[in-house]
mmCIF file of C-alpha atoms in Angstrom:
data_model
loop_
_atom_site.group_PDB
_atom_site.id
_atom_site.type_symbol
_atom_site.label_atom_id
_atom_site.label_comp_id
_atom_site.label_asym_id
_atom_site.label_seq_id
_atom_site.Cartn_x
_atom_site.Cartn_y
_atom_site.Cartn_z
ATOM 1 C CA UNK A 260 139.799 170.016 53.462
ATOM 2 C CA UNK A 261 137.988 169.204 50.212
ATOM 3 C CA UNK A 262 140.246 171.588 48.273
ATOM 4 C CA UNK A 263 143.382 169.950 49.716
ATOM 5 C CA UNK A 264 142.094 166.504 48.750
ATOM 6 C CA UNK A 265 141.322 167.718 45.222
ATOM 7 C CA UNK A 266 144.828 169.186 44.857
ATOM 8 C CA UNK A 267 146.379 165.935 46.088
ATOM 9 C CA UNK A 268 144.228 163.931 43.675
ATOM 10 C CA UNK A 269 145.203 166.041 40.660
ATOM 11 C CA UNK A 270 148.871 165.930 41.650
ATOM 12 C CA UNK A 271 148.906 162.162 42.164
ATOM 13 C CA UNK A 272 147.031 161.561 38.923
ATOM 14 C CA UNK A 273 150.059 163.054 37.166
ATOM 15 C CA UNK A 274 152.557 160.962 39.150
ATOM 16 C CA UNK A 275 150.747 157.613 38.964
ATOM 17 C CA UNK A 276 148.968 156.216 35.934
ATOM 18 C CA UNK A 277 145.832 154.096 36.119
ATOM 19 C CA UNK A 278 144.543 151.426 33.736
ATOM 20 C CA UNK A 279 141.804 153.699 32.420
ATOM 21 C CA UNK A 280 140.992 157.393 32.447
ATOM 22 C CA UNK A 281 137.758 159.321 32.439
ATOM 23 C CA UNK A 282 137.528 161.899 29.677
ATOM 24 C CA UNK A 283 135.886 165.315 29.954
ATOM 25 C CA UNK A 284 132.739 163.967 28.271
ATOM 26 C CA UNK A 285 132.469 161.188 30.884
ATOM 27 C CA UNK A 286 133.607 158.399 28.568
ATOM 28 C CA UNK A 287 136.295 155.928 29.650
ATOM 29 C CA UNK A 288 139.430 155.322 27.606
ATOM 30 C CA UNK A 289 142.676 153.373 28.099
ATOM 31 C CA UNK A 290 145.636 154.920 29.911
ATOM 32 C CA UNK A 291 148.122 152.230 31.043
ATOM 33 C CA UNK A 292 145.974 149.824 29.120
ATOM 34 C CA UNK A 293 146.397 149.863 25.375
ATOM 35 C CA UNK A 294 143.004 148.206 24.983
ATOM 36 C CA UNK A 295 140.528 145.939 26.727
ATOM 37 C CA UNK A 296 137.857 143.410 25.912
ATOM 38 C CA UNK A 297 134.849 142.536 28.025
ATOM 39 C CA UNK A 298 133.141 139.165 27.957
ATOM 40 C CA UNK A 299 129.497 139.147 26.776
ATOM 41 C CA UNK A 300 128.287 138.794 30.389
ATOM 42 C CA UNK A 301 130.527 141.738 31.473
ATOM 43 C CA UNK A 302 132.113 139.615 34.194
ATOM 44 C CA UNK A 303 135.579 139.231 32.649
ATOM 45 C CA UNK A 304 137.735 142.117 31.432
ATOM 46 C CA UNK A 305 141.006 141.425 29.640
ATOM 47 C CA UNK A 306 143.440 144.336 29.406
ATOM 48 C CA UNK A 307 146.435 144.575 27.077
ATOM 49 C CA UNK A 308 149.001 147.021 28.446
ATOM 50 C CA UNK A 309 150.979 149.660 26.592
ATOM 51 C CA UNK A 310 154.521 148.559 25.836
ATOM 52 C CA UNK A 311 157.565 150.482 27.039
ATOM 53 C CA UNK A 312 156.031 152.015 30.187
ATOM 54 C CA UNK A 313 158.630 152.705 32.881
ATOM 55 C CA UNK A 314 158.459 153.516 36.558
ATOM 56 C CA UNK A 315 160.299 156.657 37.650
ATOM 57 C CA UNK A 316 163.287 154.549 38.756
ATOM 58 C CA UNK A 317 163.671 153.301 35.159
ATOM 59 C CA UNK A 318 162.326 149.788 35.755
ATOM 60 C CA UNK A 319 159.705 148.414 33.362
ATOM 61 C CA UNK A 320 156.044 148.326 34.299
ATOM 62 C CA UNK A 321 154.291 145.129 33.257
ATOM 63 C CA UNK A 322 151.108 143.179 33.859
ATOM 64 C CA UNK A 323 152.574 141.504 36.942
ATOM 65 C CA UNK A 324 153.076 144.909 38.608
ATOM 66 C CA UNK A 325 149.482 145.839 37.761
ATOM 67 C CA UNK A 326 148.111 142.553 39.096
ATOM 68 C CA UNK A 327 150.129 142.673 42.329
ATOM 69 C CA UNK A 328 149.052 146.269 42.945
ATOM 70 C CA UNK A 329 145.382 145.540 42.243
ATOM 71 C CA UNK A 330 145.383 142.408 44.391
ATOM 72 C CA UNK A 331 146.627 144.582 47.274
ATOM 73 C CA UNK A 332 143.773 147.012 46.673
ATOM 74 C CA UNK A 333 141.042 144.394 46.311
ATOM 75 C CA UNK A 334 142.266 141.645 48.647
ATOM 76 C CA UNK A 335 145.016 143.159 50.827
ATOM 77 C CA UNK A 336 147.412 140.728 52.504
ATOM 78 C CA UNK A 337 147.685 140.513 56.292
ATOM 79 C CA UNK A 338 149.213 143.662 57.721
ATOM 80 C CA UNK A 339 148.227 145.809 54.731
ATOM 81 C CA UNK A 340 145.124 147.978 54.704
ATOM 82 C CA UNK A 341 143.220 149.149 51.648
ATOM 83 C CA UNK A 342 140.906 152.142 51.875
ATOM 84 C CA UNK A 343 139.517 151.146 48.455
ATOM 85 C CA UNK A 344 138.777 147.489 49.195
ATOM 86 C CA UNK A 345 135.010 148.027 49.580
ATOM 87 C CA UNK A 346 134.818 150.026 46.339
ATOM 88 C CA UNK A 347 135.983 146.962 44.418
ATOM 89 C CA UNK A 348 133.790 144.337 46.040
ATOM 90 C CA UNK A 349 132.732 143.263 42.530
ATOM 91 C CA UNK A 350 136.243 141.919 41.792
ATOM 92 C CA UNK A 351 136.644 138.220 42.474
ATOM 93 C CA UNK A 352 140.045 137.491 40.965
ATOM 94 C CA UNK A 353 142.905 139.191 39.121
ATOM 95 C CA UNK A 354 145.137 137.193 36.799
ATOM 96 C CA UNK A 355 148.352 138.088 34.951
ATOM 97 C CA UNK A 356 148.896 135.313 32.383
ATOM 98 C CA UNK A 357 151.773 137.124 30.657
ATOM 99 C CA UNK A 358 153.776 140.364 30.800
ATOM 100 C CA UNK A 359 151.236 142.367 28.788
ATOM 101 C CA UNK A 360 147.868 140.971 29.931
ATOM 102 C CA UNK A 361 145.795 141.530 33.076
ATOM 103 C CA UNK A 362 142.439 139.803 33.525
ATOM 104 C CA UNK A 363 139.824 140.927 36.057
ATOM 105 C CA UNK A 364 137.113 138.383 36.888
ATOM 106 C CA UNK A 365 134.073 139.936 38.528
ATOM 107 C CA UNK A 366 131.546 138.410 40.907
ATOM 108 C CA UNK A 367 128.801 140.371 39.173
ATOM 109 C CA UNK A 368 128.525 142.675 36.179
ATOM 110 C CA UNK A 369 128.485 146.401 36.896
ATOM 111 C CA UNK A 370 128.845 149.503 34.750
ATOM 112 C CA UNK A 371 130.908 151.157 37.485
ATOM 113 C CA UNK A 372 133.890 148.844 36.986
ATOM 114 C CA UNK A 373 135.742 150.577 34.125
ATOM 115 C CA UNK A 374 135.355 154.097 35.558
ATOM 116 C CA UNK A 375 136.466 152.781 38.967
ATOM 117 C CA UNK A 376 139.776 151.661 37.446
ATOM 118 C CA UNK A 377 140.498 155.345 36.736
ATOM 119 C CA UNK A 378 140.443 156.214 40.451
ATOM 120 C CA UNK A 379 143.690 158.172 40.903
ATOM 121 C CA UNK A 380 144.085 156.685 44.389
ATOM 122 C CA UNK A 381 144.403 153.159 42.939
ATOM 123 C CA UNK A 382 148.143 153.303 42.454
ATOM 124 C CA UNK A 383 150.215 150.871 40.419
ATOM 125 C CA UNK A 384 153.474 150.004 42.188
ATOM 126 C CA UNK A 385 156.505 147.990 41.189
ATOM 127 C CA UNK A 386 156.098 144.427 42.431
ATOM 128 C CA UNK A 387 159.857 144.235 43.114
ATOM 129 C CA UNK A 388 159.622 147.256 45.416
ATOM 130 C CA UNK A 389 156.604 145.792 47.223
ATOM 131 C CA UNK A 390 158.332 142.416 47.634
ATOM 132 C CA UNK A 391 161.160 144.196 49.476
ATOM 133 C CA UNK A 392 158.921 146.490 51.539
ATOM 134 C CA UNK A 393 155.170 145.865 51.894
ATOM 135 C CA UNK A 394 154.756 149.416 53.215
ATOM 136 C CA UNK A 395 156.978 151.229 50.675
ATOM 137 C CA UNK A 396 154.079 153.396 49.497
ATOM 138 C CA UNK A 397 153.490 154.839 52.960
ATOM 139 C CA UNK A 398 156.596 157.029 52.756
ATOM 140 C CA UNK A 399 157.609 156.930 49.094
ATOM 141 C CA UNK A 400 156.180 158.025 45.780
ATOM 142 C CA UNK A 401 157.272 156.222 42.620
ATOM 143 C CA UNK A 402 154.815 156.033 39.795
ATOM 144 C CA UNK A 403 154.850 155.853 36.020
ATOM 145 C CA UNK A 404 153.050 159.100 35.256
ATOM 146 C CA UNK A 405 154.400 162.020 33.250
ATOM 147 C CA UNK A 406 155.646 163.860 36.343
ATOM 148 C CA UNK A 407 158.167 162.790 38.966
ATOM 149 C CA UNK A 408 158.430 164.510 42.331
ATOM 150 C CA UNK A 409 161.825 166.039 42.962
ATOM 151 C CA UNK A 410 161.212 166.174 46.723
ATOM 152 C CA UNK A 411 158.629 164.900 49.160
ATOM 153 C CA UNK A 412 158.054 166.488 52.550
ATOM 154 C CA UNK A 413 155.361 165.570 55.038
#
């Protein structure tokens, strides 16, 4: 079972992109994010996103998609479950003041926050798709990563 989970994780990491990535040396660097700044108290992180990122359907990925997706992970709406909700208990609020900026406000500072954003199971979805179908992700795969699935069979 562990091998199957590892294969799924590697596969999905190439289909979906995350805000950050963990490098071979253990350092954290931007992925969907172009850059980020942390407040001196490490309780506010402001991310600037890369420009020109597209979902596999050709639609643009922006800060509003990131914020909607992360709000679902951290504070899922009624009828939606999040297996990662407890992992992100440090997150108090997620803001998207413009198309290129996402701001995470934390309840407490923690060094695990930036690496946690690289979790390949924390998918970024199109907000338009989620507005049409809150459970789209349960039977569909549409990310922004370098690889697109040509078929999906359960």
